Amino acid sequence: MTDGVLLREATMDPLLEGYDLLIIDEAHERTVETDVLFGLLKRTKAKRPGLKLLIMSATLNVTKFSDFFDECPIYTIPGRTYPVEILHSRDTTKIGVLKSSYVTKSLDTVMHILSKEVRPGDVGDILVFLTGQHEIEQACQELKKLISEKKKAQHESSSTSSSGEWLDSLDQLQILPLYASLELLDQTAIFGPTPRNGRKVIFATNIAQTSITIPNIRFVVDSGFVKQKMYDPLTGMDALLVVPISKAAATQRAGRAGRTRAGICFRLYSKESFETDMDEETVPEIKRTGLTGTVLSLKGLGIMDVNGFEFLDRPGQEELSAALRELYMLGAIDQFGRMTEVGEGMTVFPVNPLLARSIVEAKRIGCLDKVITISAMLSIEEPFYLPRKEVEQDAARLAHDQFYHPSGDHVSLLNVFEAWRDADYSKEWCHKNFFNFRHLRLAKSIRSQLRDIVDRKPAHNKDTSTHSNTDLHVRDKNTGTDTTDSKQSTTSSSSSSSSRLIRQAFSQGYGIHLSKKHHHRQMFYHYLASTSSPSSGVSAAAPSSSLLALHVSPLSALYLDEERSMTKLGRKVARDLEWIFYHEVVYNVKAVMRYVSKIDDIRWVQETMDRAKLFDRGDVWLNGERSELPSDKEIRDTAASDEDLGRSSENKRDSGAISSEKESDEQAKKRARLEMIEAARKRALDRRQNRP
């Protein structure tokens, strides 16, 4: 099973009494789930001394694992490897400066290996570590071009010297890319046998460092860089950055040259850079990623004080606080950090918490099946496939356009999946329409898993939302079922009613990603209404990305450039394009929103706005700081004794309202009631503490 599956089992069986022995393999990968599992297993081991744990790691630093688990014994199993000669660059330039030239230097090194290090008849392939798909494809094309130019120059000079013999030996050379999103068919050549008198040059991402083993590698070219996703809790954004690798990663890369025979590793950085500029170990994922899902899991396990949870490597306080804030904004925890009914419903779904919240809402308003499908599509890598050849890319974009919906990317993803389903999940359909078959197949598997969870656990049939009148649907108070016209849940995804329902459900999960179009520039900005600072329009509950220019991804259905604005789809997209929500923001050269959809009615996110106001007042203790919580009776008694509270709250109006549409009296009463309850809860706490 995966570490995530075991984590979910722990929510139902905290002592894991169904197991006597647990083996955690690939511990050196240090995923977030694995690190949380380590902390849980340490707690479980203290309560169940008879539980046996076996931690298997390929890292050289196993002492950290031993120290964490109370200095447990270490057993070392030597692997069969061959000697690897390490050759560092003589250039003493700092590794940070190398970032602008490592691709070119990698190509130069490959040409050196082909011309100087190997002879005709020698065996052994070349593995080059680069950072991403784009530069790998670029390197493949550049190497082909370099070899072609060398051959052309040799032919024109009519040289018969031995110095040109190495070029003649390259007729059987295979130049291959390797990255995670590569089509399965393109990967087979990498693992197949090398042709006789031939050689492979494989340009790969970090996937070739630990995840897979490529046979017959003799030479490794280590660029010294890797692309990592880094989370900034202050902006709430993921930045995909090219950063230097660690010493441990460099050692792993070099080891790839010594699996089947003695090899050579060419490092493009100096020995001094290796010793002084590189960290000892790769920064664990838990210290560079958002922790909302992690904290939700811990809350689901009954751990109120997540700040006190023992991690193998403790994440930063800002990351933990940001996760608690986000869970509160989602309604997964209340102001005292206690799990709500909505939060409990979210924990059963093994997806991003924002998706889980959307699924819970979809169950409530009657569009569950479609939202599950879209959630599965949002849980995979990019399903849209752009060919490596530029001549085919225009055809791919035209093929993709037919699935775009003017409301945005969420319904567009549903259109893709349903069209693929109608084609009997055909691989040929994917090739014809330029979609990644392997990724769509994974989405189908995730969808089945989510559907099984819903069918197996029919909880939360009742209304799990704290509001009842801010949406456009009425629920039967006795049965909890959706009394909206049932035809809406079975209509085509492209219909207006179905599209609205879908986006209304997702707005509950992604209301914290609300963005408003700038009036004068082609950009958006993050927005959360605030009673504490209405002039700025920014809430303390919002990340500081409020101040950043956010741009729609060029791959989005809502992307508008001059050419697209003239099309029929472009004109529909431009209509009412003021409020949107996004799945994520990735920062590279600029902040780009991925998977964006329109918000038709700002009331869809009103509940998130209300929580933002309470957060701004500071009336929240999300890590369980208030251990003695008032009972519901105390809250009611406090509210009843404060006669002025209800009247004053009822007359409040939000001066920072973001909708030009006048609020209904019913909505105002609902929000006043929410504020009154929260104020009464605070006063009840104060009265309890002031008792003699």
XYZ file of C-alpha atoms in Angstrom, residues 55-63 72-80:
18
model
C 12.608 1.606 7.784
C 14.406 1.021 4.471
C 16.434 3.869 2.976
C 18.993 4.257 0.203
C 20.413 7.428 1.745
C 23.849 7.501 3.303
C 22.582 9.428 6.345
C 20.558 6.841 8.239
C 21.603 8.163 11.652
C 17.063 2.084 17.033
C 19.676 -0.285 15.529
C 20.995 0.231 11.991
C 21.614 -2.628 9.559
C 23.631 -1.959 6.411
C 23.258 -4.128 3.307
C 26.030 -3.379 0.793
C 24.963 -3.147 -2.825
C 26.933 -4.498 -5.743
